[in-house]
mmCIF file of C-alpha atoms and ligand atoms in Angstrom:
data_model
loop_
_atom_site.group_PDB
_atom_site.id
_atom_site.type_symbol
_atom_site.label_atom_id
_atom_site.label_comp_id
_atom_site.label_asym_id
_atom_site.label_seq_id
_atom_site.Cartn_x
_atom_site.Cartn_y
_atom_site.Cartn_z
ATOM 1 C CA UNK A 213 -32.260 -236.355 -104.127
ATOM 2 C CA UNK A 214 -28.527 -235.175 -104.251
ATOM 3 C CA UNK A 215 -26.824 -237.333 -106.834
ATOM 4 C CA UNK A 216 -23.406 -238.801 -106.088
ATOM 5 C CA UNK A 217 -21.502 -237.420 -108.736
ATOM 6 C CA UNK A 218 -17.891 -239.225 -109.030
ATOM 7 C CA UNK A 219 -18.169 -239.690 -105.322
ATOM 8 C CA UNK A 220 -18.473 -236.610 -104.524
ATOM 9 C CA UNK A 221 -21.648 -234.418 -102.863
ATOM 10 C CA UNK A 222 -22.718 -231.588 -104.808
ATOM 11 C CA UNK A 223 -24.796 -230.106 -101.600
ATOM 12 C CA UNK A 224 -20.784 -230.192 -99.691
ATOM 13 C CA UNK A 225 -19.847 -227.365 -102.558
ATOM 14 C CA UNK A 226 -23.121 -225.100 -102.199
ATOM 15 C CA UNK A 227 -22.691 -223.348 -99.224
ATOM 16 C CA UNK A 228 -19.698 -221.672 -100.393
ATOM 17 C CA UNK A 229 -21.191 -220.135 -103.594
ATOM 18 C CA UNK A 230 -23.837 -218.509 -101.283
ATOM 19 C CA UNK A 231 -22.271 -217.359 -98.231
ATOM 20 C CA UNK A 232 -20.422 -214.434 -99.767
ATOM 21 C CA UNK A 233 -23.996 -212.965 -100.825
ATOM 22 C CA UNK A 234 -26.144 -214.346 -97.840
ATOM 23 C CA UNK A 235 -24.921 -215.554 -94.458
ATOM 24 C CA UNK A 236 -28.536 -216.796 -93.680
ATOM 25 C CA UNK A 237 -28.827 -218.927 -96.468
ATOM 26 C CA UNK A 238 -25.568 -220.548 -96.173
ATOM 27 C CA UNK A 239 -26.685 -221.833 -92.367
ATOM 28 C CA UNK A 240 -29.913 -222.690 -93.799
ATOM 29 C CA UNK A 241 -27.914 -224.740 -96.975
ATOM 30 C CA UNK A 242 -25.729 -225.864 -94.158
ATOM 31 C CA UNK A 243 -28.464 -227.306 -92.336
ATOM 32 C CA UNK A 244 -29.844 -228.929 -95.146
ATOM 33 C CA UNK A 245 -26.223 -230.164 -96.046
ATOM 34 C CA UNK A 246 -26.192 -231.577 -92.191
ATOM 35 C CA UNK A 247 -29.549 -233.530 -92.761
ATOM 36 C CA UNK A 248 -28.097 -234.546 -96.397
ATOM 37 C CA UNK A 249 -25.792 -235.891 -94.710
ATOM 38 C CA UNK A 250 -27.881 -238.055 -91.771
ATOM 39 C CA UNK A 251 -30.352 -239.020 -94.365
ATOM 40 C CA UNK A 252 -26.921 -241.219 -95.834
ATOM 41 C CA UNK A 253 -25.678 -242.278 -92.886
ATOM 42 C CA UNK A 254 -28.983 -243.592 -91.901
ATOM 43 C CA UNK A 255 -28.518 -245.205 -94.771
ATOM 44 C CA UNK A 256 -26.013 -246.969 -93.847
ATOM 45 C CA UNK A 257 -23.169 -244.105 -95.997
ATOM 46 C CA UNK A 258 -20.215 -244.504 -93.593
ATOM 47 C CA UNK A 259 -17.815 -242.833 -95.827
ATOM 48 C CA UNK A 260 -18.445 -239.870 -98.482
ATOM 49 C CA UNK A 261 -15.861 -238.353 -100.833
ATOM 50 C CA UNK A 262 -15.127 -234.449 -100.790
ATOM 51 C CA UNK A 263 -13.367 -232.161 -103.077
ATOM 52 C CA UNK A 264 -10.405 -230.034 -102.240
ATOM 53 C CA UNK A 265 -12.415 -227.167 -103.490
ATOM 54 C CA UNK A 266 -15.806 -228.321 -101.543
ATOM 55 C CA UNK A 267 -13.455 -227.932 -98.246
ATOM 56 C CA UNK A 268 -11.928 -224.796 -99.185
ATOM 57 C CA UNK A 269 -15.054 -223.193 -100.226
ATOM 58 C CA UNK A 270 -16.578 -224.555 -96.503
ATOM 59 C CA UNK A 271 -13.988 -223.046 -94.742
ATOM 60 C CA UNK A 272 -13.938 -219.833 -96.425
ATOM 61 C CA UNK A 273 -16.956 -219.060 -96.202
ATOM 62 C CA UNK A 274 -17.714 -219.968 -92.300
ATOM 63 C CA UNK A 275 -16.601 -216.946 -90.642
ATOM 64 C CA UNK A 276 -18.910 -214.220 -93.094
ATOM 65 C CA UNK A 277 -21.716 -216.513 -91.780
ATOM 66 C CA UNK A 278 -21.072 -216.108 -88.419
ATOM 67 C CA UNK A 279 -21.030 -211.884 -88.871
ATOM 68 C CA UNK A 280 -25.009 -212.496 -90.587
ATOM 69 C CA UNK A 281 -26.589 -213.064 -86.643
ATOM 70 C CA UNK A 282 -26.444 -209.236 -86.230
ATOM 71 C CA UNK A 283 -29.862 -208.151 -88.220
ATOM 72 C CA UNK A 284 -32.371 -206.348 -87.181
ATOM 73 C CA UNK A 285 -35.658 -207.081 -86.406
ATOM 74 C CA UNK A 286 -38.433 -206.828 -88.788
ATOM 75 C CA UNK A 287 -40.067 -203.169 -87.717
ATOM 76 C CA UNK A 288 -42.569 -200.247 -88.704
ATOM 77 C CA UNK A 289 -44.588 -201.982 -92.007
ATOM 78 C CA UNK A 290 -43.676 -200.888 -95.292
ATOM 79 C CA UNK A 291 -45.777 -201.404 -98.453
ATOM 80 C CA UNK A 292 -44.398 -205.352 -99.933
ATOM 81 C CA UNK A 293 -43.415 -204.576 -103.026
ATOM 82 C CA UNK A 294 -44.072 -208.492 -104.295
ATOM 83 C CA UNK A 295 -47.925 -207.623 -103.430
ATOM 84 C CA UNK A 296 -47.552 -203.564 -104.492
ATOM 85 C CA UNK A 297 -46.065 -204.096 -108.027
ATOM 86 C CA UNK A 298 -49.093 -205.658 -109.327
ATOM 87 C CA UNK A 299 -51.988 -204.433 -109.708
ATOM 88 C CA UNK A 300 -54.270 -204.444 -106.293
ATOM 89 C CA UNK A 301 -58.732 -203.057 -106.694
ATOM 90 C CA UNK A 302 -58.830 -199.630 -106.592
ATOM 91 C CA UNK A 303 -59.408 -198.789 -103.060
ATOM 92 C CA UNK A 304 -59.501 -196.477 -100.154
ATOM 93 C CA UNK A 305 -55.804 -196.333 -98.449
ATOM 94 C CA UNK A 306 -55.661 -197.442 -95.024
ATOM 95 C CA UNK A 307 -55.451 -195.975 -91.751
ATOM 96 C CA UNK A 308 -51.447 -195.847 -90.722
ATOM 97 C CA UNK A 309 -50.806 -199.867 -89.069
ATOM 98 C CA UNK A 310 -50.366 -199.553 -85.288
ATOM 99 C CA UNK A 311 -49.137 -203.441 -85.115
ATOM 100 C CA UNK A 312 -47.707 -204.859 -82.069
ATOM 101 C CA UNK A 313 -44.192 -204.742 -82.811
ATOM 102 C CA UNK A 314 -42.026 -207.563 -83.031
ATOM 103 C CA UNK A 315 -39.593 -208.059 -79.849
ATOM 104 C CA UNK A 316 -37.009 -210.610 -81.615
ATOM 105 C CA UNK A 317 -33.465 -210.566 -80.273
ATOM 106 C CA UNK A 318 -30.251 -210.201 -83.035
ATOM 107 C CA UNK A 319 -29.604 -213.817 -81.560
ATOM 108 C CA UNK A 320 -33.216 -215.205 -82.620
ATOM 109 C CA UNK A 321 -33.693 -213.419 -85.341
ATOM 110 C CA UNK A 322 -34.429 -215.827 -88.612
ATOM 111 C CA UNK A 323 -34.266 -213.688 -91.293
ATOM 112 C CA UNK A 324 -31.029 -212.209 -93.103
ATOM 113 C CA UNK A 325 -29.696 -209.640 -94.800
ATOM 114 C CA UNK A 326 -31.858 -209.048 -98.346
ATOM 115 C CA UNK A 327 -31.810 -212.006 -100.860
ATOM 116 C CA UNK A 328 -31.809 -211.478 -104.892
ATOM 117 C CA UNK A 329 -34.434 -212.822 -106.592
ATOM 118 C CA UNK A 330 -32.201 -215.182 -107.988
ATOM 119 C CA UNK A 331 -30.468 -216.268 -104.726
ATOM 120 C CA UNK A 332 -34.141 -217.022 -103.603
ATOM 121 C CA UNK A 333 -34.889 -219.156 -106.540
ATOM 122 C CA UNK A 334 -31.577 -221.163 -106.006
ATOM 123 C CA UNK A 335 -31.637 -221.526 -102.469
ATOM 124 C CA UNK A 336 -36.058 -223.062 -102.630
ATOM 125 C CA UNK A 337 -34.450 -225.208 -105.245
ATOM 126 C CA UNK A 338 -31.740 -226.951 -103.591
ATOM 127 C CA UNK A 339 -33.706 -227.329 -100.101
ATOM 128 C CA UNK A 340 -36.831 -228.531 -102.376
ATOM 129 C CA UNK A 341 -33.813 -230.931 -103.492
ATOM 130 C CA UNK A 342 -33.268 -231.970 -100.114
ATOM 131 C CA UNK A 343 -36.947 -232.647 -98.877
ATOM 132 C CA UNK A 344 -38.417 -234.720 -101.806
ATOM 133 C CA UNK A 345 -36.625 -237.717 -100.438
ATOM 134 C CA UNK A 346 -36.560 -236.973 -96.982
ATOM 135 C CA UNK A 347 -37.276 -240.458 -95.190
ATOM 136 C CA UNK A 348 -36.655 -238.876 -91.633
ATOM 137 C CA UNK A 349 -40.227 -239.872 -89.960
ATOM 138 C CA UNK A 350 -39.887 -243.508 -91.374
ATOM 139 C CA UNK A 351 -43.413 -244.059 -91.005
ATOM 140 C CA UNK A 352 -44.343 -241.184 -92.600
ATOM 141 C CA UNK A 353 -42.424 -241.575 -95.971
ATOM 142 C CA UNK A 354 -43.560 -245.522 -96.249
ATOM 143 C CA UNK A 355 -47.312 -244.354 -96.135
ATOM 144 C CA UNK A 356 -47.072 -241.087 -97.749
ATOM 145 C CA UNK A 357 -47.606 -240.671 -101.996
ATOM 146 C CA UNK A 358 -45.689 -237.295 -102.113
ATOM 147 C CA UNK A 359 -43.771 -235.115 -100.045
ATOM 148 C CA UNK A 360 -45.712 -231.297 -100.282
ATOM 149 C CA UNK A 361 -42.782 -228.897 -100.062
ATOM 150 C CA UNK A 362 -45.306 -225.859 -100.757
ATOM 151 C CA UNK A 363 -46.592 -223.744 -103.512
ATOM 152 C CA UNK A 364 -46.417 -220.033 -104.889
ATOM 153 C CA UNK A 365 -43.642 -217.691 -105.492
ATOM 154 C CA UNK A 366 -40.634 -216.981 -103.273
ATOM 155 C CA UNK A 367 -40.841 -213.676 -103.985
ATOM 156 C CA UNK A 368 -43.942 -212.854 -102.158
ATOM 157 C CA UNK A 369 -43.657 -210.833 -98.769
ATOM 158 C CA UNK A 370 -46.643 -212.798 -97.475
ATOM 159 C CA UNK A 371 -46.692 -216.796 -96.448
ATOM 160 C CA UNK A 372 -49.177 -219.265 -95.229
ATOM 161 C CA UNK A 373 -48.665 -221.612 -92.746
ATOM 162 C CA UNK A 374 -51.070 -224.610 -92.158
ATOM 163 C CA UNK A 375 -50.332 -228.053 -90.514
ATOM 164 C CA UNK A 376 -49.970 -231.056 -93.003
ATOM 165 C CA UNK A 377 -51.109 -232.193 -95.796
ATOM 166 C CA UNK A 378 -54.527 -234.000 -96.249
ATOM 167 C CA UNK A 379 -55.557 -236.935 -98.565
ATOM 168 C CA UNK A 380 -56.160 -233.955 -102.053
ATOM 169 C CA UNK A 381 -52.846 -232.765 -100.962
ATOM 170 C CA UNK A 382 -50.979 -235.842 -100.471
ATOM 171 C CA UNK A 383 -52.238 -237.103 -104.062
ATOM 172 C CA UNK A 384 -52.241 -233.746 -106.024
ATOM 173 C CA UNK A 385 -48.723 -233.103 -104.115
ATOM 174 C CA UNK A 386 -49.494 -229.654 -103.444
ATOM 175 C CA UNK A 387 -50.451 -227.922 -100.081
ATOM 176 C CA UNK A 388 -53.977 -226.796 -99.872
ATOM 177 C CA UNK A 389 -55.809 -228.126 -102.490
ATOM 178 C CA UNK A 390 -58.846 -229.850 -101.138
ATOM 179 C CA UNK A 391 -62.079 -228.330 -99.666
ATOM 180 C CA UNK A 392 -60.046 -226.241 -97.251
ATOM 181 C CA UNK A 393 -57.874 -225.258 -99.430
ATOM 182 C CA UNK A 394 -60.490 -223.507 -102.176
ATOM 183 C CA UNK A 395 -61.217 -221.318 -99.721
ATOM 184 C CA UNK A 396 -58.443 -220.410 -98.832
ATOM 185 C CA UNK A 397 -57.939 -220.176 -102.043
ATOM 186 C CA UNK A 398 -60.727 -217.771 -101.705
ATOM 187 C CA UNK A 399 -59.583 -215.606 -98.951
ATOM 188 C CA UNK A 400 -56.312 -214.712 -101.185
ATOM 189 C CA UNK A 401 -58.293 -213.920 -103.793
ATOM 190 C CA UNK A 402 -60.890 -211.983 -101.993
ATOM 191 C CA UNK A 403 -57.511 -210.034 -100.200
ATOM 192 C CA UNK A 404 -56.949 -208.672 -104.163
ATOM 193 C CA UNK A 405 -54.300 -211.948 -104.622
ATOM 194 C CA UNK A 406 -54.060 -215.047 -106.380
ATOM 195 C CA UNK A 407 -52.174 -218.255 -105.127
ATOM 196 C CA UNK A 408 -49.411 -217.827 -107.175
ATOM 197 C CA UNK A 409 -48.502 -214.217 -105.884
ATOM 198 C CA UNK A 410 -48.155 -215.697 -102.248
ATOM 199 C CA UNK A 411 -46.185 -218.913 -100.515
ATOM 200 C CA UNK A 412 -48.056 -221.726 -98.958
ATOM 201 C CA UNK A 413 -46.189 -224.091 -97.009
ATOM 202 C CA UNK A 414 -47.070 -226.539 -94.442
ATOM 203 C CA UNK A 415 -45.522 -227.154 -90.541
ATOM 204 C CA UNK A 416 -45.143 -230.900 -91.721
ATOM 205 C CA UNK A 417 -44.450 -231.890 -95.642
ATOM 206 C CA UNK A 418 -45.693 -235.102 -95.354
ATOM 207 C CA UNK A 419 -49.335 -236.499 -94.604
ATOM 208 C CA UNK A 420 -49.797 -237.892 -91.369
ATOM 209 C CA UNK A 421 -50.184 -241.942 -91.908
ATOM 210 C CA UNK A 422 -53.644 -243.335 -90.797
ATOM 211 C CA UNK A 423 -53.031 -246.721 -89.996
ATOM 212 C CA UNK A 424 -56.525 -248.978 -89.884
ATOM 213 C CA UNK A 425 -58.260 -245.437 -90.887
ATOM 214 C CA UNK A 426 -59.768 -245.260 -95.031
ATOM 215 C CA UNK A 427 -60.511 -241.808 -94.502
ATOM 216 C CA UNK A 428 -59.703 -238.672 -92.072
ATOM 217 C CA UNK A 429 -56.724 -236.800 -90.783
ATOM 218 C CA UNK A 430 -54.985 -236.711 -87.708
ATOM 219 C CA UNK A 431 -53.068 -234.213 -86.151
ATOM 220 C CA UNK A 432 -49.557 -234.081 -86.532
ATOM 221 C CA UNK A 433 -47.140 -235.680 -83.199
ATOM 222 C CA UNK A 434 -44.886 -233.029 -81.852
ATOM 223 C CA UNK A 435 -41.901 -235.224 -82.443
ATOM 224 C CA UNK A 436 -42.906 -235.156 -86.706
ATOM 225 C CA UNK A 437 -43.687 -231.013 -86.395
ATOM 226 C CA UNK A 438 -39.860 -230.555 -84.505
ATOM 227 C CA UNK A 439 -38.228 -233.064 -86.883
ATOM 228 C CA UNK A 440 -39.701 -231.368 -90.075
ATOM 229 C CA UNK A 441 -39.749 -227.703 -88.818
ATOM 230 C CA UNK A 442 -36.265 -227.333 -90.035
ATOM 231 C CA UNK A 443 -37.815 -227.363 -93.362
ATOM 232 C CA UNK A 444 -40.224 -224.856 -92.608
ATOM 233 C CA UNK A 445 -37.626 -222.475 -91.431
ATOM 234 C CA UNK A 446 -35.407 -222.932 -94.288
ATOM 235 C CA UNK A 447 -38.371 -221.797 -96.476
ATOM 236 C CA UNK A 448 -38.657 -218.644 -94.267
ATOM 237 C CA UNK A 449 -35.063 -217.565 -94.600
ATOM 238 C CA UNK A 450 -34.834 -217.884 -98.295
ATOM 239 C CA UNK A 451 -38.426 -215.864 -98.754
ATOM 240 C CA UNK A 452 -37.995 -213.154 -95.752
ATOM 241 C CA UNK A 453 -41.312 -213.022 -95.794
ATOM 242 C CA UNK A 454 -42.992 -209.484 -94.097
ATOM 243 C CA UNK A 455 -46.119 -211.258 -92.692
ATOM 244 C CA UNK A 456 -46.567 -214.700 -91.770
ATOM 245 C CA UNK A 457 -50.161 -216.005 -91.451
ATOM 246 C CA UNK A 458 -50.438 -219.109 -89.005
ATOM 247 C CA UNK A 459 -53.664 -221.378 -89.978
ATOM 248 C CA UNK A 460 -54.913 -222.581 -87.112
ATOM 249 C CA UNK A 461 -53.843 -223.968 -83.452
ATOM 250 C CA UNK A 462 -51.582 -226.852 -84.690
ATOM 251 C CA UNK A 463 -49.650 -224.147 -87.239
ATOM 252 C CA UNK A 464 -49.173 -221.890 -83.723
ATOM 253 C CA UNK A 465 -48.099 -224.817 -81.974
ATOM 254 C CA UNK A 466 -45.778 -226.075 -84.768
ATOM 255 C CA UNK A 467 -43.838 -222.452 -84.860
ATOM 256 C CA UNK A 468 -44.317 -221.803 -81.115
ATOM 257 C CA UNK A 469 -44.563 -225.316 -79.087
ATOM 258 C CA UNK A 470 -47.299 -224.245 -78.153
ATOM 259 C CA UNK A 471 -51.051 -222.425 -79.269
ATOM 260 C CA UNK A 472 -52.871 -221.120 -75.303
ATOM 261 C CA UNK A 473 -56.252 -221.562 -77.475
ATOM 262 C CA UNK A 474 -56.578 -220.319 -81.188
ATOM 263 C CA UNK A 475 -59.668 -218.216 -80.030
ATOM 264 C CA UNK A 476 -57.739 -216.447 -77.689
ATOM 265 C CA UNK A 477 -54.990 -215.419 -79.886
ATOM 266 C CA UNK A 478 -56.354 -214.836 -83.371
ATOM 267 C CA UNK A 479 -56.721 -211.286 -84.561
ATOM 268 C CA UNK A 480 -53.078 -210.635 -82.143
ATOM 269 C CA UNK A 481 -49.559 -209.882 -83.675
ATOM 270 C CA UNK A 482 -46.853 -212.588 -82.391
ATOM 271 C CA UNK A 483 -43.690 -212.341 -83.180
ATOM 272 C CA UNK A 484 -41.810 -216.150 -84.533
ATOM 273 C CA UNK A 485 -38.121 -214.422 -84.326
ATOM 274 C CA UNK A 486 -38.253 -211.739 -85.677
ATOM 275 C CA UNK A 487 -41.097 -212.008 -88.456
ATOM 276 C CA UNK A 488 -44.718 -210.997 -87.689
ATOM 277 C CA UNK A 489 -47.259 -213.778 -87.729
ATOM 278 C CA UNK A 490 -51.041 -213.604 -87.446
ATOM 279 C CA UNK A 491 -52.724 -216.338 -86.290
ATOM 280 C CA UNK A 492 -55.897 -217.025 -87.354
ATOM 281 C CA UNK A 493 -58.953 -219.404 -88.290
ATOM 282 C CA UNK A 494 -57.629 -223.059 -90.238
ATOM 283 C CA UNK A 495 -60.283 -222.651 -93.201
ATOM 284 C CA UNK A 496 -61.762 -225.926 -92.473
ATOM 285 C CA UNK A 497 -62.558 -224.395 -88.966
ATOM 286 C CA UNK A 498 -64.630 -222.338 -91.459
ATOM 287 C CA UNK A 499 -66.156 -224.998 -93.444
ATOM 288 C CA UNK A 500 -67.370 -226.852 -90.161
ATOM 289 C CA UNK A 501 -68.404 -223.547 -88.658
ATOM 290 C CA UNK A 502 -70.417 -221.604 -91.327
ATOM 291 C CA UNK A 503 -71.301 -218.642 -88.796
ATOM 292 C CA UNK A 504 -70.735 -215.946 -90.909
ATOM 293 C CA UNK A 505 -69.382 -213.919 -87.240
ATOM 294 C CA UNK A 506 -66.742 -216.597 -87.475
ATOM 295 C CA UNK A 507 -65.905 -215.636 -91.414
ATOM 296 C CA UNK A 508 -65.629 -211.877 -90.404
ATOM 297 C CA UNK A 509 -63.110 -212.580 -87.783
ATOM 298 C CA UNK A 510 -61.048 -214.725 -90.188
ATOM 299 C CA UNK A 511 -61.675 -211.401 -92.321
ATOM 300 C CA UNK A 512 -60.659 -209.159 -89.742
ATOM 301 C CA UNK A 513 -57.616 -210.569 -88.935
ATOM 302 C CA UNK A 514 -56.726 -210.608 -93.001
ATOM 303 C CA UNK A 515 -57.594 -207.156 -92.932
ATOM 304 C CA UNK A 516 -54.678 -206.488 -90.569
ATOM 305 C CA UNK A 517 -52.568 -208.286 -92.892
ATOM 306 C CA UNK A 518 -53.194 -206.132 -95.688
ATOM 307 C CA UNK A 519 -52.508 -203.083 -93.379
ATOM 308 C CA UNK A 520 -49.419 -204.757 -92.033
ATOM 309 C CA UNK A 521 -48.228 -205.029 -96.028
ATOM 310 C CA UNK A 522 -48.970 -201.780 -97.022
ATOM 311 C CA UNK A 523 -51.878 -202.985 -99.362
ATOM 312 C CA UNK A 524 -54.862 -201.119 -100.936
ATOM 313 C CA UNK A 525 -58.175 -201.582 -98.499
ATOM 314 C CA UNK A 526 -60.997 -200.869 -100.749
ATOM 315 C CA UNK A 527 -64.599 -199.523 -98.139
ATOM 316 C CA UNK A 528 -66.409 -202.860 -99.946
ATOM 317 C CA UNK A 529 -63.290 -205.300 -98.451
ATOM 318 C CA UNK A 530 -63.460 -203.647 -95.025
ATOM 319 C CA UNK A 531 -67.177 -204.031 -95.282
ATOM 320 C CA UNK A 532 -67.410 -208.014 -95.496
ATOM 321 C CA UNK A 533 -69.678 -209.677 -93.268
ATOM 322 C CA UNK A 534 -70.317 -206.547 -91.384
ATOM 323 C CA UNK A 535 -73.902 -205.866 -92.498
ATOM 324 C CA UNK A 536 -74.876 -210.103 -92.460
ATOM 325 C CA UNK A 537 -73.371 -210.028 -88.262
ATOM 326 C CA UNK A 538 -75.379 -206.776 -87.284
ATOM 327 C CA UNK A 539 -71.853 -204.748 -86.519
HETATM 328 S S1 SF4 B 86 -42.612 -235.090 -92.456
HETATM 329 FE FE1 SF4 B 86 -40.837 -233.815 -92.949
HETATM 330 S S2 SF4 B 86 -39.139 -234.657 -91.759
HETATM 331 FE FE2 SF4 B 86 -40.782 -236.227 -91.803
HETATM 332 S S3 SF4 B 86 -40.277 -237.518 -93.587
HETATM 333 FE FE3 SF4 B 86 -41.673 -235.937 -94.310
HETATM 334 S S4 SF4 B 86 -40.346 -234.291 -95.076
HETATM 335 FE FE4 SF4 B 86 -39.085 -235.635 -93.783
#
């Protein structure tokens, strides 16, 4: 949580150390300084104290904010080089990417001019700051054991999206950890990656209570994906990521309102303002359905992934499954 530090709000003073650098990420700190800020006065806060400096480094920084809405959409694919810089198996290059193309507006766009790596770092940290004691769905933070703000580095040009976090998660405080999440797990690794070269984050940071239930999940309301989605999105602009990979209907519906049928849109290029996501398969899907025609689709649609990052395809990863479903 923000500490009160001789009555004043460090999170008041941040956005103007960013915004000279990064327009994006001062909206996105000024966001999280806005919910900072409810958070108190739900509180019952009716009164905070701010520096001289805090206001002068608000004011000056507003307008160079403003100028950031003018970027361009994300466009042809170029190889990531948070995937490219490491070593990848030796492999066949790809055929050239024909993705859909994104068709984000400058006005919807989410992502802003190019971050340093150090900017990222400092910008996760604070809004990780902000969300560990986020009590915004009351029910939700009285039943919950930890908030899961997500897991990897911010540095990778490729995140994960699932829903919420289940009973491993909620314990272990960390987004897919349980059955689901070993294979995913597995599909990273089996795409050449590890965990920790990616970002995994979640539509909603905080397990959805059970009340009466000992075991199970439940879906996620709409009102807890909208009122946590701010998160989400704050986590986007600080990692820019090139490729976002939606798990499952409820991850859809969480970015887009809506998911017209998982089955229908897996394996298809959408566009969530101005960053590429491919929707795909939730891994448990996987676990409950162990047709291995079901695993080559989630397989396919990685494969366009990789292609979309500019990564090496080797002829034994574009082979997977093919042989065992009679393609
Ligand atoms: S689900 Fe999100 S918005 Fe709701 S309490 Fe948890 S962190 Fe806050």
């Amino acid at each position: 949580m923000f500490p009160v530090t001789s009555g004043v709000f460090p999170c008041v003073a941040v956005p103007g150390f960013y915004a000279g650098a990064m327009s994006s990420a001062y909206r996105e700190l000024l966001d999280a300084t806005i919910h900072h800020l409810e958070i108190l006065r739900d509180q019952g806060h009716r009164f905070i104290s701010v520096s001289s400096e805090a206001l002068a480094a608000l004011e000056s920084s507003a307008p160079r904010a403003a100028s950031s809405r003018r970027v361009p959409a994300v466009s042809q694919p170029t190889p990531a080089s948070g995937l490219a810089d490491k070593p990848h198996p030796v492999g066949v290059a790809p055929p050239a990417p024909r993705p859909q193309e994104p068709t984000g507006t400058a006005d919807d766009v989410l992502v802003g001019s190019p971050l340093s790596a150090a900017e990222k770092e400092a910008a996760m940290a604070a809004l990780r700051a902000q969300v560990l004691p986020c009590v915004k769905c009351v029910h939700l933070a009285r039943s919950r054991r930890n908030v899961v703000f997500g897991a990897g580095t911010v540095h990778s040009p490729l995140l994960f999206v699932g829903e919420a976090p289940g009973a491993d998660e909620d314990v272990q405080g960390e987004p897919f950890v349980g059955k689901a999440g070993q294979l995913l797990t597995k599909i990273i690794q089996t795409m050449g990656l590890d965990r920790d070269r990616v970002y995994i984050a979640n539509i909603l940071k905080c397990r959805p209570d059970t009340p009466g239930q000992t075991a199970g999940n439940r879906k996620p309301t709409p009102v807890e994906m909208t009122t946590c989605l701010p998160y989400l999105l704050g986590q986007i602009r600080i990692i820019q990521p090139k490729v976002i990979v939606a798990l499952g209907a409820t991850a859809v519906e969480g970015l887009f309102g809506k998911c017209d049928g998982i089955t229908r849109l897996r394996g298809t290029w959408l566009n969530f303002r101005g960053v590429p996501v491919m929707p795909t398969y939730h891994p448990a899907y996987l676990l409950r359905n162990q047709a291995l025609l079901e695993k080559r689709r989630v397989w396919e649609d990685m494969l366009q992934v990789m292609e979309r990052l500019g990564m090496p395809i080797s002829e034994r990863q574009r082979g997977f499954f093919l042989k065992a479903t009679g393609s």
